[in-house]
Short mmCIF file of C-alpha atoms in Angstrom, two decimals:
data_model
loop_
_atom_site.label_atom_id
_atom_site.label_comp_id
_atom_site.label_asym_id
_atom_site.label_seq_id
_atom_site.Cartn_x
_atom_site.Cartn_y
_atom_site.Cartn_z
CA MET A 55 198.75 71.17 171.85
CA PRO A 56 200.19 74.73 171.30
CA VAL A 57 197.37 75.65 169.28
CA GLN A 58 194.83 74.75 172.03
CA LEU A 59 196.68 76.35 174.63
CA ALA A 60 197.04 79.46 172.35
CA ALA A 61 193.57 79.69 172.12
CA ALA A 62 192.82 79.13 175.67
CA LEU A 63 195.23 81.70 176.46
CA GLN A 64 193.68 84.24 174.26
CA ILE A 65 190.32 83.82 176.15
CA VAL A 66 191.45 84.21 179.23
CA SER A 67 193.72 87.24 178.81
CA ARG A 68 190.61 88.93 178.30
CA ALA A 69 190.44 89.60 182.03
CA ILE A 70 193.30 91.38 182.00
CA SER A 71 193.15 95.31 182.59
CA THR A 72 195.40 97.49 180.46
CA ARG A 73 194.91 100.36 183.44
CA SER A 74 195.84 97.91 186.49
CA THR A 75 198.73 99.34 188.88
CA LEU A 76 199.27 96.00 190.23
CA PRO A 77 201.75 94.36 188.40
CA ILE A 78 200.41 90.53 189.09
CA LEU A 79 196.97 91.67 187.41
CA ASN A 80 198.99 91.44 184.12
CA ASN A 81 199.55 87.84 184.80
CA ILE A 82 197.82 84.62 184.08
CA LEU A 83 198.27 82.08 186.62
CA LEU A 84 198.96 78.82 185.58
CA GLU A 85 198.33 75.78 187.63
CA THR A 86 198.11 71.53 187.13
CA THR A 87 194.95 70.12 188.02
CA PRO A 88 193.72 66.59 187.51
CA GLN A 89 191.88 67.82 184.56
CA GLY A 90 195.41 69.31 183.00
CA LEU A 91 196.77 72.78 182.91
CA ALA A 92 194.42 75.72 184.35
CA LEU A 93 194.38 79.27 183.36
CA THR A 94 193.38 82.06 185.29
CA ALA A 95 193.62 85.63 184.61
CA THR A 96 191.38 88.64 186.46
CA ASN A 97 191.15 92.16 186.99
CA LEU A 98 189.33 91.97 190.24
CA GLU A 99 185.85 92.86 188.37
CA VAL A 100 185.62 89.78 186.05
CA GLY A 101 187.69 86.38 186.03
CA ILE A 102 188.06 83.93 183.45
CA ARG A 103 189.32 80.28 184.06
CA LYS A 104 189.84 77.76 181.52
CA VAL A 105 191.52 74.18 181.91
CA VAL A 106 193.54 72.43 178.50
CA PRO A 107 194.35 68.93 178.90
CA VAL A 108 197.74 68.05 179.12
CA GLU A 109 200.05 65.44 180.60
CA VAL A 110 201.13 66.52 184.19
CA LEU A 111 204.27 64.98 184.87
CA GLU A 112 204.70 67.28 188.00
CA GLU A 113 202.31 69.69 190.04
CA GLY A 114 202.93 73.05 190.19
CA SER A 115 202.11 76.54 189.63
CA VAL A 116 203.25 79.76 188.43
CA THR A 117 202.08 83.21 186.71
CA ALA A 118 203.40 84.31 183.70
CA PRO A 119 202.91 87.81 181.72
CA ALA A 120 200.13 87.20 179.77
CA ARG A 121 200.62 89.39 176.40
CA LEU A 122 204.22 87.89 175.96
CA LEU A 123 203.07 84.41 176.76
CA THR A 124 199.66 84.39 174.96
CA GLU A 125 201.63 85.89 171.68
CA PHE A 126 204.67 83.53 172.11
CA VAL A 127 202.76 80.59 172.12
CA ALA A 128 200.67 81.52 169.51
CA SER A 129 203.68 81.84 167.34
CA LEU A 130 204.54 78.45 167.92
CA PRO A 131 204.40 75.63 165.62
CA ASP A 132 201.94 72.81 166.30
CA GLN A 133 204.31 70.36 167.50
CA LEU A 134 204.67 68.93 171.43
CA LEU A 135 205.40 71.48 173.81
CA GLU A 136 207.18 71.24 176.88
CA LEU A 137 206.70 73.43 179.59
CA VAL A 138 208.91 73.34 182.81
CA VAL A 139 209.19 75.78 185.78
CA ASP A 140 212.20 76.26 187.70
CA PRO A 141 210.63 76.79 191.55
CA ALA A 142 214.06 78.77 192.41
CA ASN A 143 213.69 81.61 190.33
CA GLN A 144 210.21 81.26 189.03
CA THR A 145 211.44 80.99 185.31
CA ILE A 146 209.36 79.13 182.81
CA ASN A 147 211.29 76.82 180.32
CA LEU A 148 208.97 76.43 177.14
CA ARG A 149 210.44 73.83 174.39
CA CYS A 150 208.52 73.34 171.15
CA GLY A 151 210.29 72.06 168.07
CA ARG A 152 213.26 74.45 167.45
CA TYR A 153 212.32 76.82 170.25
CA ASP A 154 213.80 76.93 173.49
CA THR A 155 212.64 79.85 175.50
CA ASN A 156 212.45 81.61 179.23
CA ILE A 157 210.19 83.24 180.57
CA LYS A 158 210.46 85.33 183.94
CA GLY A 159 207.19 84.61 186.16
CA ILE A 160 205.80 85.52 189.45
CA GLU A 161 205.22 83.48 192.22
CA ALA A 162 201.79 81.90 192.49
CA ASP A 163 201.01 82.82 195.97
CA GLU A 164 201.01 86.59 195.01
CA PHE A 165 198.12 85.80 192.71
CA PRO A 166 195.03 87.60 194.34
CA PRO A 167 192.54 84.20 195.24
CA GLY A 168 189.87 83.70 193.36
CA PRO A 169 186.33 84.25 195.04
CA ARG A 170 184.46 80.96 195.64
CA PRO A 171 180.71 80.34 195.65
CA ASP A 172 180.90 78.76 199.40
CA ASP A 173 177.81 76.72 198.74
CA GLY A 174 175.58 79.74 197.70
CA ASP A 175 172.00 78.95 195.72
CA SER A 176 172.83 77.46 191.97
CA LEU A 177 170.86 76.57 188.79
CA HIS A 178 171.23 75.08 185.70
CA LEU A 179 170.49 76.61 182.07
CA ASP A 180 170.28 75.61 178.80
CA LEU A 181 173.91 77.08 177.22
CA ALA A 182 172.85 77.80 173.85
CA GLU A 183 169.59 79.86 175.07
CA MET A 184 172.02 81.69 177.74
CA LEU A 185 174.33 83.15 175.34
CA GLU A 186 171.33 84.13 173.06
CA ALA A 187 169.64 85.99 175.98
CA VAL A 188 173.03 87.69 176.77
CA GLU A 189 173.31 88.82 173.06
CA GLN A 190 169.82 89.85 173.15
CA THR A 191 169.73 92.24 176.24
CA MET A 192 173.17 93.17 175.60
CA VAL A 193 172.19 95.70 172.88
CA ALA A 194 170.35 97.77 175.33
CA ALA A 195 172.51 97.91 178.07
CA SER A 196 174.41 101.53 178.78
CA THR A 197 177.95 102.36 178.28
CA ASP A 198 177.48 105.38 180.77
CA GLU A 199 179.56 104.72 183.78
CA ALA A 200 177.77 107.76 185.39
CA ARG A 201 174.46 105.46 186.13
CA PRO A 202 176.50 101.90 186.65
CA VAL A 203 173.55 100.23 187.51
CA LEU A 204 172.54 100.49 183.84
CA THR A 205 175.59 99.40 182.59
CA GLY A 206 174.34 95.71 183.66
CA ILE A 207 172.11 93.28 182.97
CA LEU A 208 169.11 92.54 185.59
CA LEU A 209 168.87 88.80 186.45
CA GLN A 210 165.58 88.11 188.21
CA ILE A 211 165.26 84.57 189.46
CA GLU A 212 162.00 83.30 190.60
CA GLY A 213 161.72 79.31 191.39
CA LYS A 214 162.62 78.36 187.84
CA GLU A 215 161.89 81.50 185.64
CA VAL A 216 164.76 83.57 184.94
CA THR A 217 164.15 86.93 183.44
CA MET A 218 167.10 88.64 181.74
CA ALA A 219 166.56 92.66 181.46
CA SER A 220 168.74 95.93 180.46
CA THR A 221 168.11 99.44 179.66
CA ASP A 222 169.83 102.56 178.68
CA GLY A 223 166.79 104.83 179.12
CA HIS A 224 166.12 104.97 175.43
CA ARG A 225 165.08 101.10 174.79
CA LEU A 226 164.42 98.41 176.55
CA ALA A 227 165.36 94.97 176.33
CA ILE A 228 163.61 91.38 178.16
CA ARG A 229 164.47 87.50 177.77
CA LYS A 230 163.00 85.07 179.60
CA LEU A 231 164.33 81.39 180.42
CA THR A 232 163.34 78.33 182.35
CA SER A 233 166.17 76.52 184.19
CA ARG A 234 166.37 73.11 183.74
CA SER A 235 167.12 72.05 187.42
CA GLY A 236 168.64 73.86 190.75
CA ALA A 237 167.02 75.41 193.65
CA GLU A 238 163.76 77.22 193.62
CA ILE A 239 165.42 80.52 194.80
CA THR A 240 163.93 84.25 194.55
CA GLU A 241 166.92 86.37 193.60
CA SER A 242 167.78 89.80 191.82
CA LEU A 243 171.21 90.56 190.71
CA ILE A 244 172.94 93.11 188.37
CA VAL A 245 175.56 91.40 186.66
CA PRO A 246 178.05 93.62 184.13
CA ALA A 247 177.20 93.51 180.53
CA ARG A 248 181.07 93.34 179.83
CA SER A 249 181.20 90.16 182.04
CA LEU A 250 178.48 88.60 180.34
CA ALA A 251 179.88 89.56 177.36
CA GLU A 252 183.03 86.99 177.88
CA LEU A 253 180.16 83.87 178.10
CA ALA A 254 180.52 83.31 174.68
CA ARG A 255 184.16 83.17 174.16
CA ALA A 256 184.72 81.54 177.60
CA PHE A 257 182.13 78.32 176.92
CA LYS A 258 182.63 77.94 173.23
CA GLY A 259 182.29 73.99 172.52
CA GLU A 260 181.96 73.37 176.30
CA GLY A 261 178.46 71.35 175.94
CA ASP A 262 175.19 72.23 176.39
CA SER A 263 174.04 73.07 180.34
CA ILE A 264 175.37 76.34 182.03
CA GLU A 265 175.32 76.58 186.00
CA ILE A 266 175.09 79.86 187.13
CA LEU A 267 176.16 79.77 191.12
CA ILE A 268 175.41 83.03 193.57
CA ALA A 269 178.07 83.58 196.41
CA LYS A 270 176.29 83.67 199.90
CA GLY A 271 177.33 87.46 200.41
CA ARG A 272 175.37 88.14 197.21
CA ASN A 273 178.39 90.16 195.81
CA GLN A 274 179.84 87.50 193.25
CA VAL A 275 178.20 85.08 190.52
CA PHE A 276 179.78 82.28 188.89
CA PHE A 277 178.95 80.76 185.21
CA ARG A 278 180.47 77.73 184.84
CA ALA A 279 180.38 75.11 181.59
CA GLY A 280 182.57 72.45 180.80
CA THR A 281 185.93 73.31 182.70
CA SER A 282 185.50 76.66 182.04
CA GLU A 283 184.40 79.41 184.43
CA VAL A 284 183.73 83.01 184.17
CA THR A 285 183.30 84.95 187.78
CA SER A 286 181.82 88.62 187.96
CA ARG A 287 181.27 90.72 190.82
CA LEU A 288 177.73 92.13 191.12
CA ILE A 289 176.99 95.76 190.69
CA ASP A 290 175.46 96.98 193.98
CA GLY A 291 171.99 99.21 193.48
CA ASN A 292 168.36 99.05 192.80
CA TYR A 293 167.46 98.61 188.95
CA PRO A 294 165.03 100.59 187.63
CA ASN A 295 161.16 99.30 187.50
CA TYR A 296 161.19 98.82 183.87
CA ALA A 297 157.80 96.73 183.70
CA GLN A 298 156.25 100.42 183.60
CA VAL A 299 157.83 100.89 180.11
CA ILE A 300 156.50 97.88 178.60
CA PRO A 301 153.36 99.16 176.39
CA ALA A 302 150.13 97.79 177.78
CA LYS A 303 148.19 98.48 174.16
CA SER A 304 148.42 98.99 170.54
CA SER A 305 146.40 100.50 167.81
CA THR A 306 148.98 99.01 164.75
CA ILE A 307 150.44 95.81 164.47
CA ILE A 308 153.21 95.87 161.68
CA THR A 309 154.05 92.33 160.55
CA ALA A 310 157.30 91.96 158.11
CA PRO A 311 159.93 89.75 157.01
CA THR A 312 162.96 90.19 159.27
CA SER A 313 165.90 89.80 156.79
CA GLU A 314 163.94 92.07 154.37
CA LEU A 315 163.35 94.89 156.88
CA THR A 316 166.97 94.78 158.39
CA GLN A 317 168.18 95.13 154.78
CA VAL A 318 165.99 98.02 153.90
CA LEU A 319 166.66 99.71 157.32
CA LYS A 320 170.67 99.47 156.70
CA SER A 321 170.29 100.90 153.18
CA VAL A 322 167.90 103.80 154.23
CA SER A 323 169.40 104.58 157.30
CA LEU A 324 173.01 105.29 155.53
CA PHE A 325 171.38 108.67 155.32
CA ALA A 326 170.28 109.34 158.74
CA ARG A 327 173.84 108.88 160.42
CA ASP A 328 175.20 112.18 159.56
CA GLY A 329 172.26 113.63 161.26
CA ALA A 330 170.45 112.64 164.63
CA ASN A 331 170.45 109.13 162.99
CA VAL A 332 166.37 109.47 162.89
CA ILE A 333 164.58 106.57 160.52
CA ARG A 334 160.69 107.61 159.83
CA MET A 335 158.52 104.60 159.54
CA LYS A 336 155.07 104.68 158.02
CA GLY A 337 152.41 101.73 158.01
CA GLY A 338 149.89 101.80 155.41
CA GLU A 339 147.19 99.28 154.53
CA LYS A 340 149.75 96.74 153.01
CA ASP A 341 152.95 98.40 153.14
CA LEU A 342 155.75 99.80 155.28
CA THR A 343 157.54 102.83 154.00
CA LEU A 344 160.94 103.79 155.66
CA SER A 345 162.44 106.89 154.84
CA ALA A 346 165.26 109.09 156.20
CA ASN A 347 167.14 112.58 154.86
CA THR A 348 169.86 114.73 156.16
CA ASN A 349 169.92 118.27 154.53
CA GLU A 350 173.91 118.14 153.80
CA VAL A 351 173.64 114.69 152.25
CA GLY A 352 170.28 113.77 150.89
CA ASP A 353 167.36 111.70 151.54
CA SER A 354 166.07 107.89 150.87
CA ARG A 355 162.73 106.38 150.65
CA ALA A 356 161.65 102.54 150.43
CA GLU A 357 158.58 100.69 150.20
CA MET A 358 158.05 97.06 151.14
CA ASN A 359 155.21 94.80 151.46
CA ALA A 360 154.23 93.93 155.37
CA ASP A 361 150.92 92.95 157.09
CA VAL A 362 149.48 96.09 158.90
CA ASP A 363 146.67 95.30 161.12
CA GLY A 364 145.08 98.08 162.78
CA THR A 365 145.27 102.35 162.18
CA SER A 366 147.68 104.02 159.67
CA VAL A 367 150.75 105.14 161.52
CA GLN A 368 153.67 107.26 161.12
CA VAL A 369 156.52 107.10 163.83
CA ALA A 370 160.11 107.83 163.91
CA PHE A 371 162.87 105.79 165.94
CA ASN A 372 166.69 105.88 166.37
CA ALA A 373 167.49 103.70 163.37
CA LYS A 374 170.74 102.15 165.55
CA TYR A 375 168.15 100.93 168.19
CA LEU A 376 165.84 99.51 165.72
CA LEU A 377 168.48 97.83 163.62
CA ASP A 378 169.89 96.22 166.79
CA ALA A 379 166.88 94.59 167.58
CA LEU A 380 166.41 93.37 164.27
CA THR A 381 169.53 92.10 164.46
CA VAL A 382 169.56 89.86 167.87
CA ILE A 383 165.85 89.12 167.60
CA GLY A 384 165.58 85.97 165.64
CA GLY A 385 163.00 84.25 163.60
CA ASP A 386 161.87 84.65 160.03
CA GLN A 387 158.93 87.27 161.02
CA VAL A 388 159.21 90.24 163.16
CA GLU A 389 156.26 92.19 164.75
CA ILE A 390 156.21 95.80 165.66
CA LYS A 391 153.60 97.23 168.08
CA LEU A 392 152.71 100.68 167.88
CA ASP A 393 150.19 103.11 169.36
CA GLY A 394 150.91 106.42 167.99
CA PRO A 395 153.82 108.32 166.94
CA LEU A 396 154.54 109.42 170.52
CA SER A 397 154.34 105.91 172.42
CA PRO A 398 156.91 103.41 172.85
CA GLY A 399 157.06 100.45 170.27
CA LEU A 400 157.29 97.10 171.29
CA ILE A 401 159.22 94.81 169.18
CA SER A 402 159.12 90.79 168.83
CA ALA A 403 159.00 87.80 167.04
CA PRO A 404 155.20 86.36 166.74
CA ALA A 405 156.85 82.67 167.09
CA ASP A 406 158.72 83.47 170.11
CA GLY A 407 157.07 85.05 173.19
CA ASN A 408 160.07 84.87 175.56
CA TYR A 409 162.13 87.90 173.88
CA ILE A 410 160.61 91.68 173.82
CA TYR A 411 162.19 94.99 172.84
CA VAL A 412 160.87 98.18 173.82
CA ILE A 413 162.15 101.35 171.88
CA MET A 414 161.48 105.12 172.58
CA PRO A 415 160.05 107.34 169.66
CA VAL A 416 161.98 110.28 168.54
CA ARG A 417 159.81 113.36 168.37
CA VAL A 418 160.22 115.21 164.94
CA ALA A 419 157.91 116.68 162.37
CA MET A 420 156.44 114.13 160.25
#
């Protein structure tokens, strides 16, 4: 049990803020439930809850210092662990093998009550698809707190169709999903990207379905899978009209093997990182040429076979933004649609019409 408990503590403690001025927010709430021992942590923006199956001999609750408890349990041998709380002084006694340890806790009543969905709207999605969609859209979310709306990922729900979108002003990622069940609702939510980043860890091994619940007040969203839950506040504001950025036409379509293009891009972009991180792309009749140079470092140029449909084109992109797209796009082939050196590029997988990635070009001399 220590191994399973340690893993759950590590996941839940990710919601602990290192900058909190409230001592109770440095603690994890432990409470017994019919399913086992529930662990909860929050920084008031995101909360994570996981239930560990244990034998409950007596019901109760307490909070314990997250870092100390997590590190200590992780150091224990994989033997029977007995946990007893003394309600008189909120001391947690842990016995495992040769260890007999006491940790000072704080009363559970001081832990901030977690928000509840209050029977708001809900829908169900395939968990694997949802986690893939989060990975594919997170890459384009902004980290600039000066524009908080762009640090979130937009969830547009129309009936059973769900569209996730993110942009930092330089690129745009869009992924479409279809809900398995739930109410036919129309809603737009902006969820902090850092909250969604916790889903993959929290829901590992938690079945094949995820439930999304929207609080009636439209200020919180709840993600549930198995016995785990991630709660997040929503970002207030209006998301930009991203649809107008999507290119309406293209004069050149380049199709190439995803893995080969990724490998070539990684190698050539080494010569771009000390400059403006610019990678130049030239599409000929049957090949694609990537090149980069920095005056103080040197230059690199590589050719690879590719299917180029349309006019020859030369365009420059930020190498990192391009590599981000290739890393998450999935599929054996990648398709890049271009309309000259000054228009955005549209990247997708030919076999999957549910994900597109739009990248703005860099204006440089060719």
